[in-house]
CSV table of C-alpha atoms in Angstrom, one decimal:
chain,number,residue,atom,x,y,z
Y,1346,UNK,CA,-58.9,-31.1,28.8
Y,1347,UNK,CA,-57.3,-34.7,29.2
Y,1348,UNK,CA,-56.8,-37.3,26.7
Y,1349,UNK,CA,-58.7,-34.8,24.5
Y,1350,UNK,CA,-56.2,-34.9,21.3
Y,1351,UNK,CA,-56.9,-38.1,20.6
Y,1352,UNK,CA,-60.3,-38.1,20.3
Y,1353,UNK,CA,-61.7,-38.7,17.0
Y,1354,UNK,CA,-65.1,-40.0,15.8
Y,1355,UNK,CA,-66.0,-40.7,12.3
Y,1356,UNK,CA,-69.5,-41.7,11.4
Y,1357,UNK,CA,-72.3,-42.2,9.0
Y,1358,UNK,CA,-75.2,-39.6,9.0
Y,1359,UNK,CA,-76.7,-40.5,6.0
Y,1360,UNK,CA,-75.2,-37.3,4.3
Y,1361,UNK,CA,-71.8,-36.9,3.0
Y,1362,UNK,CA,-68.7,-36.3,5.4
Y,1363,UNK,CA,-66.4,-33.9,5.2
Y,1364,UNK,CA,-64.3,-35.1,1.9
Y,1365,UNK,CA,-61.5,-33.2,-0.1
Y,1366,UNK,CA,-63.9,-32.6,-2.9
Y,1367,UNK,CA,-65.7,-30.6,-0.5
Y,1368,UNK,CA,-65.1,-26.8,-0.9
Y,1369,UNK,CA,-61.6,-26.1,1.0
Y,1370,UNK,CA,-62.2,-24.8,4.6
Y,1371,UNK,CA,-60.8,-20.8,5.0
Y,1372,UNK,CA,-58.3,-21.5,7.5
Y,1373,UNK,CA,-56.2,-18.9,6.7
Y,1374,UNK,CA,-56.8,-15.1,5.7
Y,1375,UNK,CA,-58.3,-12.6,7.8
Y,1376,UNK,CA,-62.5,-13.1,8.4
Y,1377,UNK,CA,-62.9,-9.2,8.0
Y,1378,UNK,CA,-62.3,-9.2,4.4
Y,1379,UNK,CA,-63.9,-12.4,3.3
Y,1380,UNK,CA,-67.3,-11.1,2.6
Y,1381,UNK,CA,-69.2,-13.2,4.9
Y,1382,UNK,CA,-70.1,-10.4,7.3
Y,1383,UNK,CA,-74.2,-10.0,7.0
Y,1384,UNK,CA,-74.0,-13.3,4.7
Y,1385,UNK,CA,-73.6,-16.5,7.4
Y,1386,UNK,CA,-75.5,-19.4,6.8
Y,1387,UNK,CA,-77.9,-20.4,9.5
Y,1388,UNK,CA,-76.8,-23.2,12.2
Y,1389,UNK,CA,-80.3,-23.7,12.8
Y,1390,UNK,CA,-81.2,-24.6,9.6
Y,1391,UNK,CA,-80.4,-27.8,7.6
Y,1392,UNK,CA,-79.7,-30.6,10.0
Y,1393,UNK,CA,-82.3,-33.4,10.1
Y,1394,UNK,CA,-84.1,-34.3,13.0
Y,1395,UNK,CA,-82.7,-38.0,13.4
Y,1396,UNK,CA,-78.8,-36.4,13.6
Y,1397,UNK,CA,-80.4,-34.3,16.4
Y,1398,UNK,CA,-81.3,-37.3,17.9
Y,1399,UNK,CA,-78.0,-39.3,17.5
Y,1400,UNK,CA,-76.1,-36.3,18.8
Y,1401,UNK,CA,-78.2,-36.9,22.1
Y,1402,UNK,CA,-80.7,-33.9,22.0
Y,1403,UNK,CA,-84.2,-33.2,21.2
Y,1404,UNK,CA,-84.8,-31.3,18.2
Y,1405,UNK,CA,-87.7,-29.7,19.6
Y,1406,UNK,CA,-85.6,-27.7,21.7
Y,1407,UNK,CA,-83.9,-25.8,18.4
Y,1408,UNK,CA,-83.5,-21.9,19.2
Y,1409,UNK,CA,-82.2,-19.9,17.5
Y,1410,UNK,CA,-79.9,-17.7,19.1
Y,1411,UNK,CA,-77.7,-14.5,19.8
Y,1412,UNK,CA,-77.1,-12.9,16.5
Y,1413,UNK,CA,-74.7,-10.1,16.2
Y,1414,UNK,CA,-75.8,-6.3,16.9
Y,1415,UNK,CA,-74.5,-5.0,14.0
Y,1416,UNK,CA,-77.9,-6.3,11.7
Y,1417,UNK,CA,-76.8,-6.6,7.7
Y,1418,UNK,CA,-72.9,-7.0,9.0
Y,1419,UNK,CA,-73.2,-9.6,11.5
Y,1420,UNK,CA,-70.1,-11.6,12.0
Y,1421,UNK,CA,-71.9,-13.9,14.2
Y,1422,UNK,CA,-75.0,-16.3,14.0
Y,1423,UNK,CA,-75.9,-18.9,17.1
Y,1424,UNK,CA,-78.0,-21.9,17.8
Y,1425,UNK,CA,-79.0,-23.8,20.7
Y,1426,UNK,CA,-80.4,-27.3,21.6
Y,1427,UNK,CA,-81.0,-28.9,24.8
Y,1428,UNK,CA,-80.9,-32.9,25.7
Y,1429,UNK,CA,-84.4,-34.4,26.5
Y,1430,UNK,CA,-86.1,-33.7,29.6
Y,1431,UNK,CA,-86.2,-37.1,31.9
Y,1432,UNK,CA,-89.3,-38.8,31.6
Y,1433,UNK,CA,-91.8,-37.6,34.7
Y,1434,UNK,CA,-89.9,-34.6,35.7
Y,1435,UNK,CA,-91.4,-31.3,35.2
Y,1436,UNK,CA,-88.8,-29.0,33.2
Y,1437,UNK,CA,-85.7,-27.9,35.2
Y,1438,UNK,CA,-83.0,-27.1,33.4
Y,1439,UNK,CA,-80.8,-28.4,36.1
Y,1440,UNK,CA,-81.5,-32.1,34.1
Y,1441,UNK,CA,-80.4,-31.2,31.0
Y,1442,UNK,CA,-77.3,-30.3,28.9
Y,1443,UNK,CA,-77.0,-28.0,26.1
Y,1444,UNK,CA,-75.2,-27.6,22.4
Y,1445,UNK,CA,-74.3,-24.4,21.6
Y,1446,UNK,CA,-73.4,-23.8,17.9
Y,1447,UNK,CA,-72.1,-20.7,16.6
Y,1448,UNK,CA,-70.7,-19.6,13.2
Y,1449,UNK,CA,-68.3,-16.7,13.0
Y,1450,UNK,CA,-66.5,-15.2,9.9
Y,1451,UNK,CA,-62.5,-15.4,11.8
Y,1452,UNK,CA,-60.8,-17.8,10.0
Y,1453,UNK,CA,-59.5,-20.7,12.1
Y,1454,UNK,CA,-56.4,-19.4,12.0
Y,1455,UNK,CA,-57.1,-15.6,13.3
Y,1456,UNK,CA,-59.5,-17.0,16.0
Y,1457,UNK,CA,-56.7,-19.5,17.4
Y,1458,UNK,CA,-53.9,-16.4,17.3
Y,1459,UNK,CA,-56.0,-14.5,19.7
Y,1460,UNK,CA,-54.1,-15.0,23.3
Y,1461,UNK,CA,-57.6,-15.7,25.3
Y,1462,UNK,CA,-58.0,-18.7,23.1
Y,1463,UNK,CA,-55.8,-21.0,25.9
Y,1464,UNK,CA,-55.4,-25.1,26.2
Y,1465,UNK,CA,-55.5,-25.5,22.6
Y,1466,UNK,CA,-55.6,-29.4,21.3
Y,1467,UNK,CA,-55.4,-30.0,17.8
Y,1468,UNK,CA,-58.2,-33.3,17.1
Y,1469,UNK,CA,-59.8,-34.1,13.9
Y,1470,UNK,CA,-64.0,-34.3,13.2
Y,1471,UNK,CA,-64.7,-36.4,10.1
Y,1472,UNK,CA,-60.9,-36.3,8.7
Y,1473,UNK,CA,-61.2,-32.4,8.9
Y,1474,UNK,CA,-59.2,-30.5,11.2
Y,1475,UNK,CA,-60.4,-29.0,14.8
Y,1476,UNK,CA,-59.3,-27.5,18.4
Y,1477,UNK,CA,-60.1,-27.7,21.5
Y,1478,UNK,CA,-60.3,-24.4,23.5
Y,1479,UNK,CA,-61.4,-22.9,26.4
Y,1480,UNK,CA,-61.5,-18.8,26.5
Y,1481,UNK,CA,-59.4,-18.0,29.2
Y,1482,UNK,CA,-61.0,-15.1,32.4
Y,1483,UNK,CA,-64.0,-16.7,31.6
Y,1484,UNK,CA,-66.3,-17.5,35.0
Y,1485,UNK,CA,-65.0,-20.7,37.2
Y,1486,UNK,CA,-68.6,-21.6,37.1
Y,1487,UNK,CA,-68.3,-23.2,33.9
Y,1488,UNK,CA,-64.8,-24.8,34.2
Y,1489,UNK,CA,-64.8,-28.2,33.9
Y,1490,UNK,CA,-68.4,-28.2,33.0
Y,1491,UNK,CA,-68.3,-26.6,29.6
Y,1492,UNK,CA,-66.3,-27.8,26.2
Y,1493,UNK,CA,-65.4,-26.0,23.0
Y,1494,UNK,CA,-64.4,-27.6,19.9
Y,1495,UNK,CA,-64.0,-25.1,16.7
Y,1496,UNK,CA,-63.8,-26.5,13.0
Y,1497,UNK,CA,-62.7,-24.3,9.5
Y,1498,UNK,CA,-65.5,-23.8,7.1
Y,1499,UNK,CA,-65.4,-21.8,4.0
Y,1500,UNK,CA,-67.6,-18.4,5.6
Y,1501,UNK,CA,-64.8,-18.6,8.8
Y,1502,UNK,CA,-65.4,-21.3,11.4
Y,1503,UNK,CA,-67.8,-23.4,13.2
Y,1504,UNK,CA,-67.8,-23.3,17.5
Y,1505,UNK,CA,-69.5,-26.3,19.1
Y,1506,UNK,CA,-69.9,-25.8,22.9
Y,1507,UNK,CA,-71.7,-28.5,25.5
Y,1508,UNK,CA,-72.5,-27.2,28.7
Y,1509,UNK,CA,-73.3,-29.3,31.4
Y,1510,UNK,CA,-76.4,-27.8,33.5
Y,1511,UNK,CA,-76.9,-31.0,35.2
Y,1512,UNK,CA,-75.7,-29.7,38.8
Y,1513,UNK,CA,-72.3,-30.5,37.3
Y,1514,UNK,CA,-72.8,-34.5,37.2
Y,1515,UNK,CA,-70.5,-34.9,33.9
Y,1516,UNK,CA,-67.0,-34.8,34.0
Y,1517,UNK,CA,-65.0,-33.0,32.2
Y,1518,UNK,CA,-64.2,-35.7,29.9
Y,1519,UNK,CA,-67.8,-37.0,29.5
Y,1520,UNK,CA,-68.4,-33.4,28.4
Y,1521,UNK,CA,-66.0,-33.6,26.0
Y,1522,UNK,CA,-67.1,-36.7,24.3
Y,1523,UNK,CA,-70.1,-35.3,23.7
Y,1524,UNK,CA,-68.9,-32.0,22.1
Y,1525,UNK,CA,-66.9,-34.2,19.9
Y,1526,UNK,CA,-70.6,-36.5,19.1
Y,1527,UNK,CA,-72.6,-33.3,18.6
Y,1528,UNK,CA,-69.5,-31.9,16.4
Y,1529,UNK,CA,-69.5,-35.2,14.5
Y,1530,UNK,CA,-73.0,-35.7,13.9
Y,1531,UNK,CA,-73.7,-32.0,12.8
Y,1532,UNK,CA,-70.3,-30.8,11.0
Y,1533,UNK,CA,-71.8,-32.9,8.1
Y,1534,UNK,CA,-74.2,-30.5,7.4
Y,1535,UNK,CA,-72.4,-27.4,7.8
Y,1536,UNK,CA,-73.1,-25.0,4.4
Y,1537,UNK,CA,-69.9,-25.8,1.7
Y,1538,UNK,CA,-71.7,-23.1,-0.8
Y,1539,UNK,CA,-69.4,-20.4,-2.3
Y,1540,UNK,CA,-70.5,-16.6,-1.6
Y,1541,UNK,CA,-73.7,-15.5,-2.8
Y,1542,UNK,CA,-74.6,-11.6,-2.6
């Protein structure tokens, strides 16, 4: 991932971006001891359609994704979107790119202490600490056509991943530019509500 460390975008989305007055992200400690297991917010909820479109995505493709099999003690919740299908082309995933959003209870610190999170590059999203990375030993087919960035949250971390499904037509830089754009538009809508049981 070339030149990513300097990639910072700040926008106005109609909702207040991250500010010091917002609840402080949980950057350190243990997610297992945080109490958030089974109480994660839903990443498919709360982001307006205008923000989704501004990120280059089609809000009608929203799909609530995989939920941790531990049920009431779930530690990850996901949401997916795709880019608009080109006009005049019958639906075919190879003409689109997709965004996955994963909310996890892992704290920012402990997530990146895992040795499988490689090629870490620090950046900021809306002024908040963030890190580009990839997961070691994931298939080569993902390689240069996937880009991931993680942001600290009050419940753990949010991970934004762009996957190039367009027959690998995007460069690594283009894929990561889209990741930053999506994270920048979506991050202001991450729940900052305290844990409630």
